[in-house]
PDB file of C-alpha atoms and ligand atoms in Angstrom:
ATOM      1  CA  UNK A   1     -15.408   3.095  13.120  1.00 40.00           C
ATOM      2  CA  UNK A   2     -13.590  -0.132  13.710  1.00 44.00           C
ATOM      3  CA  UNK A   3     -14.335  -3.094  11.538  1.00 50.00           C
ATOM      4  CA  UNK A   4     -14.136  -6.177  13.775  1.00 48.00           C
ATOM      5  CA  UNK A   5     -12.808  -8.246  10.877  1.00 50.00           C
ATOM      6  CA  UNK A   6      -9.820  -5.905  10.498  1.00 48.00           C
ATOM      7  CA  UNK A   7      -8.734  -6.578  14.066  1.00 54.00           C
ATOM      8  CA  UNK A   8      -7.990 -10.195  13.136  1.00 65.00           C
ATOM      9  CA  UNK A   9      -6.463  -9.576   9.755  1.00 77.00           C
ATOM     10  CA  UNK A  10      -3.063 -10.827   8.767  1.00 88.00           C
ATOM     11  CA  UNK A  11      -0.457  -8.748   7.017  1.00 90.00           C
ATOM     12  CA  UNK A  12       2.211 -10.781   5.243  1.00 93.00           C
ATOM     13  CA  UNK A  13       5.586  -9.115   4.892  1.00 92.00           C
ATOM     14  CA  UNK A  14       8.261 -10.313   2.516  1.00 92.00           C
ATOM     15  CA  UNK A  15      11.700  -8.975   3.322  1.00 88.00           C
ATOM     16  CA  UNK A  16      13.731 -11.586   1.487  1.00 89.00           C
ATOM     17  CA  UNK A  17      14.023 -10.646  -2.201  1.00 91.00           C
ATOM     18  CA  UNK A  18      10.847  -8.601  -2.564  1.00 94.00           C
ATOM     19  CA  UNK A  19       9.837  -7.828  -6.175  1.00 96.00           C
ATOM     20  CA  UNK A  20      10.906  -4.494  -7.688  1.00 97.00           C
ATOM     21  CA  UNK A  21       8.985  -1.327  -6.857  1.00 96.00           C
ATOM     22  CA  UNK A  22       5.765  -1.218  -8.857  1.00 91.00           C
ATOM     23  CA  UNK A  23       6.209   2.517  -9.509  1.00 93.00           C
ATOM     24  CA  UNK A  24       9.877   3.020 -10.449  1.00 96.00           C
ATOM     25  CA  UNK A  25      10.959  -0.635 -10.918  1.00 96.00           C
ATOM     26  CA  UNK A  26      13.925  -0.031  -8.585  1.00 97.00           C
ATOM     27  CA  UNK A  27      14.795  -2.364  -5.721  1.00 96.00           C
ATOM     28  CA  UNK A  28      12.148  -2.430  -2.972  1.00 96.00           C
ATOM     29  CA  UNK A  29      12.845  -3.148   0.683  1.00 94.00           C
ATOM     30  CA  UNK A  30       9.748  -5.183   1.405  1.00 93.00           C
ATOM     31  CA  UNK A  31       6.459  -6.406   0.028  1.00 96.00           C
ATOM     32  CA  UNK A  32       3.277  -6.297   2.102  1.00 95.00           C
ATOM     33  CA  UNK A  33       0.225  -8.386   1.236  1.00 95.00           C
ATOM     34  CA  UNK A  34      -2.896  -7.461   3.149  1.00 93.00           C
ATOM     35  CA  UNK A  35      -6.688  -7.675   3.026  1.00 91.00           C
ATOM     36  CA  UNK A  36      -8.206  -4.710   1.233  1.00 87.00           C
ATOM     37  CA  UNK A  37     -11.819  -3.804   0.469  1.00 85.00           C
ATOM     38  CA  UNK A  38     -13.535  -1.076  -1.497  1.00 82.00           C
ATOM     39  CA  UNK A  39     -16.992  -0.139  -2.705  1.00 85.00           C
ATOM     40  CA  UNK A  40     -17.497  -0.555  -6.443  1.00 87.00           C
ATOM     41  CA  UNK A  41     -19.612   1.654  -8.721  1.00 86.00           C
ATOM     42  CA  UNK A  42     -22.705  -0.456  -7.928  1.00 91.00           C
ATOM     43  CA  UNK A  43     -22.297   0.232  -4.228  1.00 91.00           C
ATOM     44  CA  UNK A  44     -21.154  -3.290  -3.445  1.00 93.00           C
ATOM     45  CA  UNK A  45     -18.296  -3.950  -1.094  1.00 92.00           C
ATOM     46  CA  UNK A  46     -15.523  -5.877  -2.813  1.00 91.00           C
ATOM     47  CA  UNK A  47     -12.964  -7.626  -0.634  1.00 91.00           C
ATOM     48  CA  UNK A  48      -9.626  -8.926  -1.805  1.00 91.00           C
ATOM     49  CA  UNK A  49      -5.903  -8.817  -1.218  1.00 92.00           C
ATOM     50  CA  UNK A  50      -3.591  -5.980  -2.096  1.00 92.00           C
ATOM     51  CA  UNK A  51       0.169  -5.981  -2.480  1.00 94.00           C
ATOM     52  CA  UNK A  52       2.390  -2.965  -2.040  1.00 95.00           C
ATOM     53  CA  UNK A  53       6.133  -2.536  -2.140  1.00 96.00           C
ATOM     54  CA  UNK A  54       8.076  -0.220   0.122  1.00 96.00           C
ATOM     55  CA  UNK A  55      10.538   1.720  -2.005  1.00 97.00           C
ATOM     56  CA  UNK A  56      13.404   3.851  -0.641  1.00 95.00           C
ATOM     57  CA  UNK A  57      12.909   6.304  -3.533  1.00 96.00           C
ATOM     58  CA  UNK A  58       9.135   6.511  -4.100  1.00 95.00           C
ATOM     59  CA  UNK A  59       8.134   6.319  -0.430  1.00 95.00           C
ATOM     60  CA  UNK A  60      10.740   8.734   0.896  1.00 94.00           C
ATOM     61  CA  UNK A  61       9.175  11.543   2.897  1.00 92.00           C
ATOM     62  CA  UNK A  62       5.822   9.824   3.441  1.00 91.00           C
ATOM     63  CA  UNK A  63       5.512   9.859   7.203  1.00 88.00           C
ATOM     64  CA  UNK A  64       4.396   6.288   7.874  1.00 91.00           C
ATOM     65  CA  UNK A  65       6.719   4.843   5.258  1.00 94.00           C
ATOM     66  CA  UNK A  66       9.711   6.929   6.344  1.00 94.00           C
ATOM     67  CA  UNK A  67       9.973   5.358   9.815  1.00 92.00           C
ATOM     68  CA  UNK A  68       9.817   1.894   8.292  1.00 93.00           C
ATOM     69  CA  UNK A  69      12.411   2.819   5.652  1.00 94.00           C
ATOM     70  CA  UNK A  70      14.774   4.121   8.316  1.00 92.00           C
ATOM     71  CA  UNK A  71      14.435   0.961  10.380  1.00 91.00           C
ATOM     72  CA  UNK A  72      15.088  -1.316   7.410  1.00 90.00           C
ATOM     73  CA  UNK A  73      17.981   0.735   6.048  1.00 89.00           C
ATOM     74  CA  UNK A  74      19.640   1.141   9.464  1.00 85.00           C
ATOM     75  CA  UNK A  75      20.080  -2.497  10.366  1.00 65.00           C
ATOM     76  CA  UNK A  76      21.556  -5.282   8.303  1.00 67.00           C
ATOM     77  CA  UNK A  77      19.731  -7.939  10.292  1.00 73.00           C
ATOM     78  CA  UNK A  78      16.754  -7.408  12.544  1.00 74.00           C
ATOM     79  CA  UNK A  79      17.291  -8.156  16.215  1.00 78.00           C
ATOM     80  CA  UNK A  80      14.390  -8.883  18.564  1.00 78.00           C
ATOM     81  CA  UNK A  81      13.806  -5.208  19.390  1.00 79.00           C
ATOM     82  CA  UNK A  82      13.815  -4.006  15.798  1.00 81.00           C
ATOM     83  CA  UNK A  83      11.681  -6.977  14.761  1.00 81.00           C
ATOM     84  CA  UNK A  84       9.085  -5.868  17.303  1.00 84.00           C
ATOM     85  CA  UNK A  85       9.245  -2.315  15.944  1.00 88.00           C
ATOM     86  CA  UNK A  86       8.902  -3.648  12.416  1.00 90.00           C
ATOM     87  CA  UNK A  87       5.464  -5.101  13.165  1.00 89.00           C
ATOM     88  CA  UNK A  88       4.063  -1.835  14.498  1.00 91.00           C
ATOM     89  CA  UNK A  89       5.624   0.325  11.802  1.00 93.00           C
ATOM     90  CA  UNK A  90       4.470  -2.016   9.042  1.00 93.00           C
ATOM     91  CA  UNK A  91       0.914  -2.004  10.418  1.00 92.00           C
ATOM     92  CA  UNK A  92       0.917   1.829  10.453  1.00 93.00           C
ATOM     93  CA  UNK A  93       2.282   1.929   6.896  1.00 94.00           C
ATOM     94  CA  UNK A  94      -0.342  -0.536   5.643  1.00 93.00           C
ATOM     95  CA  UNK A  95      -3.075   1.524   7.293  1.00 91.00           C
ATOM     96  CA  UNK A  96      -1.772   4.646   5.516  1.00 91.00           C
ATOM     97  CA  UNK A  97      -1.957   2.739   2.203  1.00 90.00           C
ATOM     98  CA  UNK A  98      -5.591   1.936   2.895  1.00 85.00           C
ATOM     99  CA  UNK A  99      -6.337   5.626   3.321  1.00 83.00           C
ATOM    100  CA  UNK A 100      -5.148   6.407  -0.216  1.00 78.00           C
ATOM    101  CA  UNK A 101      -8.148   6.870  -2.473  1.00 71.00           C
ATOM    102  CA  UNK A 102      -8.604   7.523  -6.140  1.00 71.00           C
ATOM    103  CA  UNK A 103     -10.108  10.902  -6.977  1.00 76.00           C
ATOM    104  CA  UNK A 104     -13.040   9.594  -9.034  1.00 80.00           C
ATOM    105  CA  UNK A 105     -13.960  13.019 -10.414  1.00 84.00           C
ATOM    106  CA  UNK A 106     -10.414  13.611 -11.638  1.00 84.00           C
ATOM    107  CA  UNK A 107     -10.252  10.084 -13.070  1.00 85.00           C
ATOM    108  CA  UNK A 108     -13.549  10.556 -14.942  1.00 88.00           C
ATOM    109  CA  UNK A 109     -12.436  13.939 -16.230  1.00 90.00           C
ATOM    110  CA  UNK A 110      -9.141  12.537 -17.519  1.00 91.00           C
ATOM    111  CA  UNK A 111     -10.941   9.548 -19.034  1.00 92.00           C
ATOM    112  CA  UNK A 112     -13.268  11.866 -20.939  1.00 93.00           C
ATOM    113  CA  UNK A 113     -10.281  13.917 -22.142  1.00 92.00           C
ATOM    114  CA  UNK A 114      -8.548  10.730 -23.241  1.00 92.00           C
ATOM    115  CA  UNK A 115     -11.657   9.584 -25.159  1.00 93.00           C
ATOM    116  CA  UNK A 116     -11.780  12.946 -26.958  1.00 93.00           C
ATOM    117  CA  UNK A 117      -8.099  12.588 -27.844  1.00 92.00           C
ATOM    118  CA  UNK A 118      -7.069  15.526 -25.666  1.00 88.00           C
ATOM    119  CA  UNK A 119      -4.636  13.391 -23.658  1.00 77.00           C
TER     120      UNK A 119
HETATM  121 ZN1   ZN B   1      10.032   3.142  -6.390  1.00 51.24          ZN
END
């Protein structure tokens, strides 16, 4: 189902000195800031902004990230054609990030183990 609000959303990309990767703290190639929403434990929809870094190490092999990584690592400066490609590839990558969900059952199980001192 298509959310009509998503069709007008803006994705901000930062290519110039993005912050380090949030997972490995190595140099990232870009930062994306985009609208993101989820349903909280009370069933309410919570809307906000999310930031993600594209990392040549952590994101290697992930299909939507890989095409974007190859584009950014192949060219020193983006020409008009690669800049056009960047928009589409970044949108696909952001959409793949939105599809990542937390496994609530696993999280609850690990939380209970942690509370018991098993972790
Ligand atoms: Zn990384």
